[in-house]
Structures are given as C-alpha cells and as structure tokens.
XYZ file of C-alpha atoms in Angstrom:
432
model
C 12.518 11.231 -7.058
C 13.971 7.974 -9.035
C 11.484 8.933 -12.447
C 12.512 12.396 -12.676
C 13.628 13.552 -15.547
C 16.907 15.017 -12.743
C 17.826 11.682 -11.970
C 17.869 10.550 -15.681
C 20.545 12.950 -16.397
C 22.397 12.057 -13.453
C 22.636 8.408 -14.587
C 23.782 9.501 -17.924
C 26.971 11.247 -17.659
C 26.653 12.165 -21.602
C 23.221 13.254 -21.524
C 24.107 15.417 -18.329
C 27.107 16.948 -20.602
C 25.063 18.301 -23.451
C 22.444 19.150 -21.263
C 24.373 21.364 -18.912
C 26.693 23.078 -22.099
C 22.713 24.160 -23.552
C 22.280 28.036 -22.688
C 19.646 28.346 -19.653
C 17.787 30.646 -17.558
C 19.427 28.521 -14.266
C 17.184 30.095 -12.112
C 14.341 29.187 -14.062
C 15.303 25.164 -13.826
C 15.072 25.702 -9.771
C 11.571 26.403 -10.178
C 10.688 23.826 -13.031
C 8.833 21.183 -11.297
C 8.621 18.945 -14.527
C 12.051 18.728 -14.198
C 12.488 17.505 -10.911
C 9.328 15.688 -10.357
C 8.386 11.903 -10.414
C 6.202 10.941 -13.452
C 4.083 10.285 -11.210
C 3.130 13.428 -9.261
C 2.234 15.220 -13.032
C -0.586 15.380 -14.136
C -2.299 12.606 -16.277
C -1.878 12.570 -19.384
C -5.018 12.943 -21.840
C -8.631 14.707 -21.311
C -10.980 12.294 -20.129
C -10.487 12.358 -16.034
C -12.468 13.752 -13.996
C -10.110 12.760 -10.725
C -6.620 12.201 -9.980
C -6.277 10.041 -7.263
C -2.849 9.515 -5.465
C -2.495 6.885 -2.970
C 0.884 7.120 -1.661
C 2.971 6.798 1.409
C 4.210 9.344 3.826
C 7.149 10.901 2.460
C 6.510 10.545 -1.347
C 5.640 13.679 -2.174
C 2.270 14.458 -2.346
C 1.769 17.604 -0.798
C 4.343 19.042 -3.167
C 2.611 17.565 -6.307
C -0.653 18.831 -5.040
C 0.937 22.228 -4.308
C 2.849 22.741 -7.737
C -0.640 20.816 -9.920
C -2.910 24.659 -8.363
C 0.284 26.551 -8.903
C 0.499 25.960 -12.190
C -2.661 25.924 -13.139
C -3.211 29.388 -10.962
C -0.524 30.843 -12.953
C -1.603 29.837 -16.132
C -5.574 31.004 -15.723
C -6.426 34.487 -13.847
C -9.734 33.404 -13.943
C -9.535 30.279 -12.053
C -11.357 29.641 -8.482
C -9.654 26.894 -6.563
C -10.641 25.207 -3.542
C -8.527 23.334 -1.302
C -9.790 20.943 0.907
C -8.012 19.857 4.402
C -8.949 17.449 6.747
C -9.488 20.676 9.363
C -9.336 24.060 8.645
C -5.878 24.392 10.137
C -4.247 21.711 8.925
C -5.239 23.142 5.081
C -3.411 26.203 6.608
C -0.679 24.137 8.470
C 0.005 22.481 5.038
C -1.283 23.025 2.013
C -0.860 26.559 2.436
C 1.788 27.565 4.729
C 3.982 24.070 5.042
C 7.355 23.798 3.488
C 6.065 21.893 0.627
C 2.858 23.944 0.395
C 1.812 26.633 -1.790
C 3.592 29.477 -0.674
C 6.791 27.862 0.134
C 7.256 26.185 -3.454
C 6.626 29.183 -4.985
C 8.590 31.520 -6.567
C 9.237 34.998 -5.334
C 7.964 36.460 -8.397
C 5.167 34.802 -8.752
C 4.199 33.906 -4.988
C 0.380 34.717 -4.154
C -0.944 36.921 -1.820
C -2.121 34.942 1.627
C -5.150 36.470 3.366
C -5.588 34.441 6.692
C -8.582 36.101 7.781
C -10.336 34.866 4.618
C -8.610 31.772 4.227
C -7.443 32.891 0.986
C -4.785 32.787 -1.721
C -4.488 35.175 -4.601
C -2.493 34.993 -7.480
C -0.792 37.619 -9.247
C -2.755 36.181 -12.092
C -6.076 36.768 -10.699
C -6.689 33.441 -9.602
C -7.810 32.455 -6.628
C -7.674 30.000 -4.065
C -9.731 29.369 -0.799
C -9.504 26.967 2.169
C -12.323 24.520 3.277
C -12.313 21.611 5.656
C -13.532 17.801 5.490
C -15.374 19.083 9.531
C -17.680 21.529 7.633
C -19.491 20.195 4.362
C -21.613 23.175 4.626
C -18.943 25.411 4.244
C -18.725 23.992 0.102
C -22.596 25.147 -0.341
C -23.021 27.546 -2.718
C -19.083 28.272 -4.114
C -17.943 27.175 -7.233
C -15.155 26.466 -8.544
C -12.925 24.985 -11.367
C -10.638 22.366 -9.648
C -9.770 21.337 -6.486
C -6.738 19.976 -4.375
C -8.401 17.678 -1.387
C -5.836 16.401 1.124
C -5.539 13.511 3.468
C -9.529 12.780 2.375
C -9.237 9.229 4.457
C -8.926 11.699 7.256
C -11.983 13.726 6.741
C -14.640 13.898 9.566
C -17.292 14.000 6.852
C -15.641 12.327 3.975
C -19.082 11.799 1.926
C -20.895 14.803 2.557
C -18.007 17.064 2.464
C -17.132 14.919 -1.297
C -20.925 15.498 -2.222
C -21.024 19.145 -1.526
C -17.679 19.676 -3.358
C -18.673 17.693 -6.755
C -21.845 19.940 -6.967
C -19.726 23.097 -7.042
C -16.963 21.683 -9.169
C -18.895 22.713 -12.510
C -17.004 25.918 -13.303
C -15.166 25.914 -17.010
C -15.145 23.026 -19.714
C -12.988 20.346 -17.163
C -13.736 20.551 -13.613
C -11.080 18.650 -12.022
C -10.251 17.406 -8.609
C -6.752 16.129 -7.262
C -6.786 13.976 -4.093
C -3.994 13.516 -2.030
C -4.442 11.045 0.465
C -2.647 8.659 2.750
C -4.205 5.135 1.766
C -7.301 4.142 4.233
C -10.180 1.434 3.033
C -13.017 4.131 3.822
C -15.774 3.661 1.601
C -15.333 6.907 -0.220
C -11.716 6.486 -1.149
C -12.888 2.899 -2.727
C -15.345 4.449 -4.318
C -13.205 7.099 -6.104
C -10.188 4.453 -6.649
C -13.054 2.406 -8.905
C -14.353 4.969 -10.669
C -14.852 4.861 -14.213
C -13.326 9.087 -14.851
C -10.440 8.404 -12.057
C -6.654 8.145 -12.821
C -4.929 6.383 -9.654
C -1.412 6.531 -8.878
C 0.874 5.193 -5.802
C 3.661 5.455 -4.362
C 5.958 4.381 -1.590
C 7.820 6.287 0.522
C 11.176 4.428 -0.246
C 10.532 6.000 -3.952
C 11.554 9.573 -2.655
C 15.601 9.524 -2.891
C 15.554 13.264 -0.770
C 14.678 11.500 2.637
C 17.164 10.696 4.556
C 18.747 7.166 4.251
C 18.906 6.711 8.213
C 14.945 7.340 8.306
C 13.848 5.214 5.553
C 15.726 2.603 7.165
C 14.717 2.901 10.558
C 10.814 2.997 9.291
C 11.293 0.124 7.016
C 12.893 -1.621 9.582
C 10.157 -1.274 11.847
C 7.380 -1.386 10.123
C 8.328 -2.971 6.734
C 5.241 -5.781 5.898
C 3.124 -4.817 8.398
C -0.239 -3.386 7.817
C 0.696 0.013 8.911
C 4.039 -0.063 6.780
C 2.077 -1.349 3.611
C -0.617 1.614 4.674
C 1.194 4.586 5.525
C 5.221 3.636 4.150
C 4.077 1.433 1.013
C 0.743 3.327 0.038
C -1.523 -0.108 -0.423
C -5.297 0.562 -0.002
C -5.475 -2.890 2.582
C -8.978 -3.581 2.568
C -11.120 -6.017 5.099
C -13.428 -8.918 3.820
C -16.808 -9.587 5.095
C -16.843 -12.670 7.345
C -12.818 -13.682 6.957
C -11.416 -15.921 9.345
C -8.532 -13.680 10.236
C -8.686 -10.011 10.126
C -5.678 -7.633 9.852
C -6.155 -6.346 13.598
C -5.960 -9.623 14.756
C -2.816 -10.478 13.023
C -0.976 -7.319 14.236
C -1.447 -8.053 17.404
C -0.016 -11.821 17.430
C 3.347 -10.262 15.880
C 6.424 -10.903 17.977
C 10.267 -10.442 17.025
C 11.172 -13.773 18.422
C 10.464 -17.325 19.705
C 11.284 -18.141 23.302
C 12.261 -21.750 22.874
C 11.431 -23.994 20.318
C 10.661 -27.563 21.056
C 9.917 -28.670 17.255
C 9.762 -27.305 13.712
C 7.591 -28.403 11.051
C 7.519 -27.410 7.436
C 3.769 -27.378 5.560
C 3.629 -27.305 1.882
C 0.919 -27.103 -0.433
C 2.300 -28.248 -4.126
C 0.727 -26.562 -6.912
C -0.927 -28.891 -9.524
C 1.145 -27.880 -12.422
C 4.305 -25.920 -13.738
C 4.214 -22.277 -14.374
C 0.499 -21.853 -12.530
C -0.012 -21.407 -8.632
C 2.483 -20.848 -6.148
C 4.195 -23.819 -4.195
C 3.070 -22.900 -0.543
C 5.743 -23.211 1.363
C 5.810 -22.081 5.407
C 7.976 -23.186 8.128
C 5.766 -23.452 11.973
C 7.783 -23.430 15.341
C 5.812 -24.765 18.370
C 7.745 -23.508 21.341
C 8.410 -24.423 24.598
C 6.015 -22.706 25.914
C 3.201 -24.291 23.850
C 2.159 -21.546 21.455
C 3.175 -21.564 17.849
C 5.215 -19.416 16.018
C 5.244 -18.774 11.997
C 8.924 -18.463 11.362
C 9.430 -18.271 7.518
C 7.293 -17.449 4.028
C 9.545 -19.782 2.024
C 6.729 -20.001 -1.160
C 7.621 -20.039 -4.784
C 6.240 -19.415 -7.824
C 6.510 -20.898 -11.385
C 9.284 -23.295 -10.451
C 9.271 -26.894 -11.728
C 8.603 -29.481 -9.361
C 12.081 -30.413 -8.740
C 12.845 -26.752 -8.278
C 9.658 -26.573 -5.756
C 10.971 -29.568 -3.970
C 14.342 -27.894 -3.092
C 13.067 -24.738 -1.854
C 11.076 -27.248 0.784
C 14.257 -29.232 1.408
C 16.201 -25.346 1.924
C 13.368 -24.223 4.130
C 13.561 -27.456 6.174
C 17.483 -26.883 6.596
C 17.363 -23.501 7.428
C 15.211 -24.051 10.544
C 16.174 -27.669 11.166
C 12.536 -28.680 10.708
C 12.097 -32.556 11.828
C 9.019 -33.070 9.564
C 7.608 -31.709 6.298
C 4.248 -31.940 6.115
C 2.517 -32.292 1.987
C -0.250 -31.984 0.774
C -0.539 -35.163 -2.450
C -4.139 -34.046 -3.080
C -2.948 -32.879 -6.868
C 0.273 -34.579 -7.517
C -0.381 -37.751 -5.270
C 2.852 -40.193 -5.254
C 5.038 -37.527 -7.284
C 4.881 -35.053 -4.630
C 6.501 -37.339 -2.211
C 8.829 -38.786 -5.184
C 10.184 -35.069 -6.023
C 10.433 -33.846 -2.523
C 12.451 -37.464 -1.667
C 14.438 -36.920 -4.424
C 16.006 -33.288 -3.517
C 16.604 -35.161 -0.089
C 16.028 -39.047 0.377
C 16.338 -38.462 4.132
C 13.645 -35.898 4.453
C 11.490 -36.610 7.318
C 7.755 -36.415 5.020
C 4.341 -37.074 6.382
C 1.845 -36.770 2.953
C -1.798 -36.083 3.604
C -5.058 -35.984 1.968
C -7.245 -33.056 1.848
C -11.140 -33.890 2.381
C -12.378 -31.034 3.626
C -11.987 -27.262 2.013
C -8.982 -24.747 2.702
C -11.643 -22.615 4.709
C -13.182 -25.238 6.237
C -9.451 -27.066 7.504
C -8.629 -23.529 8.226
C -10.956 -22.540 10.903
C -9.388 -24.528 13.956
C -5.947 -22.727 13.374
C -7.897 -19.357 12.973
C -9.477 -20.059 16.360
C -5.995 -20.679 18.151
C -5.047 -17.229 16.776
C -7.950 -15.723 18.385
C -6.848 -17.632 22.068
C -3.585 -16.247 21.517
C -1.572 -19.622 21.012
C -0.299 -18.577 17.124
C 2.217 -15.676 16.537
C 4.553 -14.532 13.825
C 8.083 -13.910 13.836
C 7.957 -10.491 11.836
C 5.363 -10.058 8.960
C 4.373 -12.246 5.747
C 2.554 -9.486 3.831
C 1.611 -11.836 1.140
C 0.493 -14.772 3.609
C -1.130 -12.611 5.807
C -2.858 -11.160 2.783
C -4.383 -14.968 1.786
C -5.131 -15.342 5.437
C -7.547 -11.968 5.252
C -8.613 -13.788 2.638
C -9.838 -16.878 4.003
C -14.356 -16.825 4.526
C -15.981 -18.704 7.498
C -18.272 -21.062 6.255
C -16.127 -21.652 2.956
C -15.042 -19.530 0.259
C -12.395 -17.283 -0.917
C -11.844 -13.511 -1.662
C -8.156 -12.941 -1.429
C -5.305 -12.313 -3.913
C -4.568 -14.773 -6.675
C -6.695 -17.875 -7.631
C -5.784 -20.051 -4.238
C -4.459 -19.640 -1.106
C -1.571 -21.661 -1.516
C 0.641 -19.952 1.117
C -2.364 -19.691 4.127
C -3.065 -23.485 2.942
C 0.594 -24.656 3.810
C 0.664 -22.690 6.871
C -2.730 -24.930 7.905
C -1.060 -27.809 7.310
C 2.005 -27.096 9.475
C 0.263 -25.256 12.453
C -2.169 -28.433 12.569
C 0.724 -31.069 12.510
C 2.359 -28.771 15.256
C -0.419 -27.559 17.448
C -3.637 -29.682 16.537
C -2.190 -33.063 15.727
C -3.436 -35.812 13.378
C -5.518 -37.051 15.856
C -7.330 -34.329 16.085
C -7.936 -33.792 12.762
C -10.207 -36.345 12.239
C -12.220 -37.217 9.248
C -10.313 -34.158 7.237
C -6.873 -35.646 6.304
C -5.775 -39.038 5.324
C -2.148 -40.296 6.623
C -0.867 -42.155 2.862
C-alpha cells in the first residue's frame, strides 16, 4: 500500500540500509501487519470512537484490515467475544473467515484459530472467540453479546437497520465496545447515518491506492469505468448520494454515456465567468450537436482560481481543440470585460454574450428535459459536472458541491445555443 511504513523504506535507500543491518526476528516482520499496512486500514488513533467506518473501493484492502483489526485484538484478549457480520451467512464464511485475505489465511501458523463450521465459529488459542452472523437474520444477534465487531459489505445487507439495531444492543461487553465496518460505498440510509455520526471515524480509499494489484487490471478498470458513477462507487470509494427533486439524476446520466459522436455538424463552447479572482470556478464546457441532431458534451474544460486573462485562454484552448465556431458567455457579473478578456486572448473569437434573467435551475430545466428524450449524451464522464448537474432542484434551488454550479451553468448555455436556440429562449437571455 503507498502509506505503509514498507514502501517508506523502499523510497529511502538509507533508511532501508540501517533498517535491514538492525538484528530481527525475519519471520516475525512477515506477520507484522503495522508494517505493511496503509495508515489507513489501522486502527484510529485515540479513545473516543465508537465506529470505524471504511468506505473504500474494491481492491483496497479492506477485508485484510478487517481480518488483521479481530486478529489482533483476539490475540491480545482471551476473553474477548467477537462477532462478525456478513452480508449472508456464507459469504461471512466465503470471506471473512475462510478467503485469502480472511482470518484464517492471514494468520500465522502459530497462532491460527480453531474453525468450527458447524457452529460458525472461530477460537483463538487465546480464548477468544469469534462467531458468524448475517445482515438476512437480525434475529440471529438477539440475546449474544459481545465486545467488538467486524461487519462487512453492510450496504449489502438484506436488513441493514434491524440487523445494525440488534447488533448495537449486544455490543455492551467491556469498557469500549467497538464496531469496524467494512463496506463498499452505497447511499443507503444506514451507511449515511453511521458516516455522520458524532462517535464515527471514516476513512476511504481507492482501489488505485493498493500498489499489489496488478497494473494491467487497474488499468483496464480505470479505463472503463474511471468517472463514472460505478467507478467513483465501487473503484474510487465515494458515497454518491441522490437529491430530492434534482433535475438530473445519476441513472439518467449513465445511460446517455457514449464513447463517441457520429458526425458533428457544429461545436459550441458555453462559459460561465466567475465574478472575481481566486473564488468560483470559470465554467467552461465544449457541446457538439451532431449530424444526427442530438447533442453531445465533448469536454469539461473548467478552471479554477485563474485570473481573468488566464480564464479567457483556457476558453480560447477549449475552442481550438474542438474547432468550436461560437463561444457562448455569460456577462451577467463581469458585463463588457468578459467579452474584452476573452477578445483579447483571441480578437477573432467567434463570441455571442448573453444575459441571464432567469435562475441556473430555472434556464436549466429545458436541457434537463432533452436528456430525458434522449437528444443529450456525453462523450465519456465529467464526474465533477455531472456532480453539479445532480445537483441542480426543479423549481429552483441548489444542493450540489461548491457554492455554484458554474460548470452545469456553462454546459446550459452551450446545449441551448446548440440544441434550443435563441429563439427559443425567450424572455430568459438577452443578445448584448
């Protein structure tokens, strides 16, 4: 993993040196987990949580930090009940138990609890045990107790809430109950609820973060599902959570993504400046209407923090790159120096300004609707545009990332000049 302390040594070739000519028990450094693990899959630090929550893609390690947090801890205290909770009975088995990450595979010989199958339980040499539940069977948790417990893949559970319930009433056994969740990121209520709580420690991860998977497959995943919502879910780890009432919804864009246009007839260029240096970003997104009359999003060109004249030639690069024939502005906050700047990184820029009269929601309903009659599409994925679009409330209103939408608001402006028109437009934008 890129934290571990392993991989600090192995970018310090004099650190390495002194380290390796130390006397050690080498055998003993196989079996340190500290050693080779991620900062991230230890424990928190400090006393005062009640849950350790790790939202992290496929890949990153979590069953093995799960698996190595009981061993420890099961090695450490005879007296210590565990209970490890699966999505089904078998996959606890499957995984958690029997998987080559789980805990009898990470464990060493000497120390490697006894599996009883028939019980669905693990016993340590220690005395400490460990037994296997399931997110199917909520009833199963009435009436054990325990001290911690490991609880996999919870976004998976059939019975997320009442198996959670049932679990927290038993968890009461020795001065810190504790429960680690491993999970896959999914916007069930539950998992919000234990990302926002006041006792929880959260961690992520992506899967990109674990350097033991093989190049060829993190490539191939991130190649094919890199910015989309199931890459940010199940490669990047992201929670990606749906607003009430939004004009787009994350379904809706998946399905409108294509890896191409089939002709295109026309480019335009939208832009929404910000109204000052150093605050929002300079929406910036290039619109293809092809040949076939749907629209296309080609390019997420936006900036951030970037004086006007450095705003004005990322629009004038963005236009170039897709040999747009019109730029379309927004001059509601800079008015005539909007046009000045952008004329300036290109006095033969093809510029149409316009006046906003309406609100961003309001202008952005009649491109949300040609998304829904499947006449808009993009060309790949715009995680943080698509992210302002989910962001976006009908009837006005908005609950996305960062103070404005700047990047959804310039793609409004471009998919209207390509697909809507001025004329249609009516009362909402002024031609200056």
């Amino acid at each position: 993993m890129s934290g571990s302390r392993a991989r600090v040594l192995a970018r310090d070739a004099a650190a390495a040196r002194g380290w390796v000519q130390q006397p050690r028990d080498w055998r003993a450094v196989l079996a340190d987990w500290p050693f080779w693990a991620d900062p991230r899959q230890l424990p928190p630090a400090g006393s005062d949580w009640r849950v350790w929550l790790m939202l992290a893609g496929r890949g990153f390690g979590k069953t093995r930090a799960g698996a190595e947090w009981v061993r420890g801890l099961a090695e450490a205290d005879g007296s210590l009940r565990i209970a490890l909770v699966g999505a089904t009975r078998a996959e606890a088995r499957a995984v958690m138990v029997e998987g080559e990450s789980g805990l009898l595979a990470i464990s060493p010989l000497a120390t490697r609890p006894r599996w009883e199958p028939s019980r669905g339980r693990l016993v340590w040499r220690s005395g400490a045990q460990a037994f296997v539940y399931s997110g199917e069977n909520p009833e199963s948790l009435r009436g054990p107790q325990h001290h911690v417990a490991w609880c996999d893949e919870l976004a998976k559970w059939a019975y997320p809430q009442g198996t959670w319930d049932t679990l927290a009433m038993g968890l009461r056994l020795g001065a810190r109950p504790r429960a680690l969740v491993t999970t896959t990121p999914r916007p069930t209520a539950l998992v919000k609820a234990l990302r926002d709580g006041a006792d929880t420690v959260v961690v992520t991860g992506r899967t990109a973060d674990n350097r033991m998977l093989p190049a060829a497959f993190v490539a191939a995943v991130t190649a094919a599902y890199g910015g989309t919502r199931l890459g940010r879910q199940e490669l990047d780890g992201e929670l990606i959570e749906e607003v009430a009432g939004a004009l787009w919804t994350r379904g809706a864009l998946e399905a409108c993504r294509v890896r191409s246009v089939p002709d295109v007839a026309r480019v335009v260029v939208g832009v929404d400046p910000p109204a000052g240096v150093g605050g929002d970003a300079c929406g910036i997104v290039a619109v293809a209407r092809g040949r076939d009359g749907k629209a296309y999003v080609l390019e997420d060109a936006s900036v951030a923090g970037m004086t006007p004249e450095g705003w004005a030639r990322a629009v004038v690069a963005c236009a170039a790159r897709h040999g747009a024939d019109k730029v379309v502005a927004e001059a509601n906050q800079g008015g005539a120096m909007v046009g000045s700047v952008l004329r300036a990184a290109d006095a033969g820029l093809s510029l149409r300004l316009v006046h906003a009269t309406r609100g961003k929601s309001a202008r952005a309903e009649p491109v949300a609707t040609l998304y829904e009659a499947g006449r808009a599409f993009h060309v790949g994925a715009f995680p943080a545009l698509e992210d302002e679009l989910c962001g976006l409330v009908c009837g006005g209103g908005y609950e996305g990332p960062g103070r404005s939408p700047d990047r959804a608001d310039a793609l409004v402006w471009a998919m209207t000049e390509v697909m809507l028109g001025a004329a249609r437009v009516g009362p909402s934008v002024r031609v200056l």
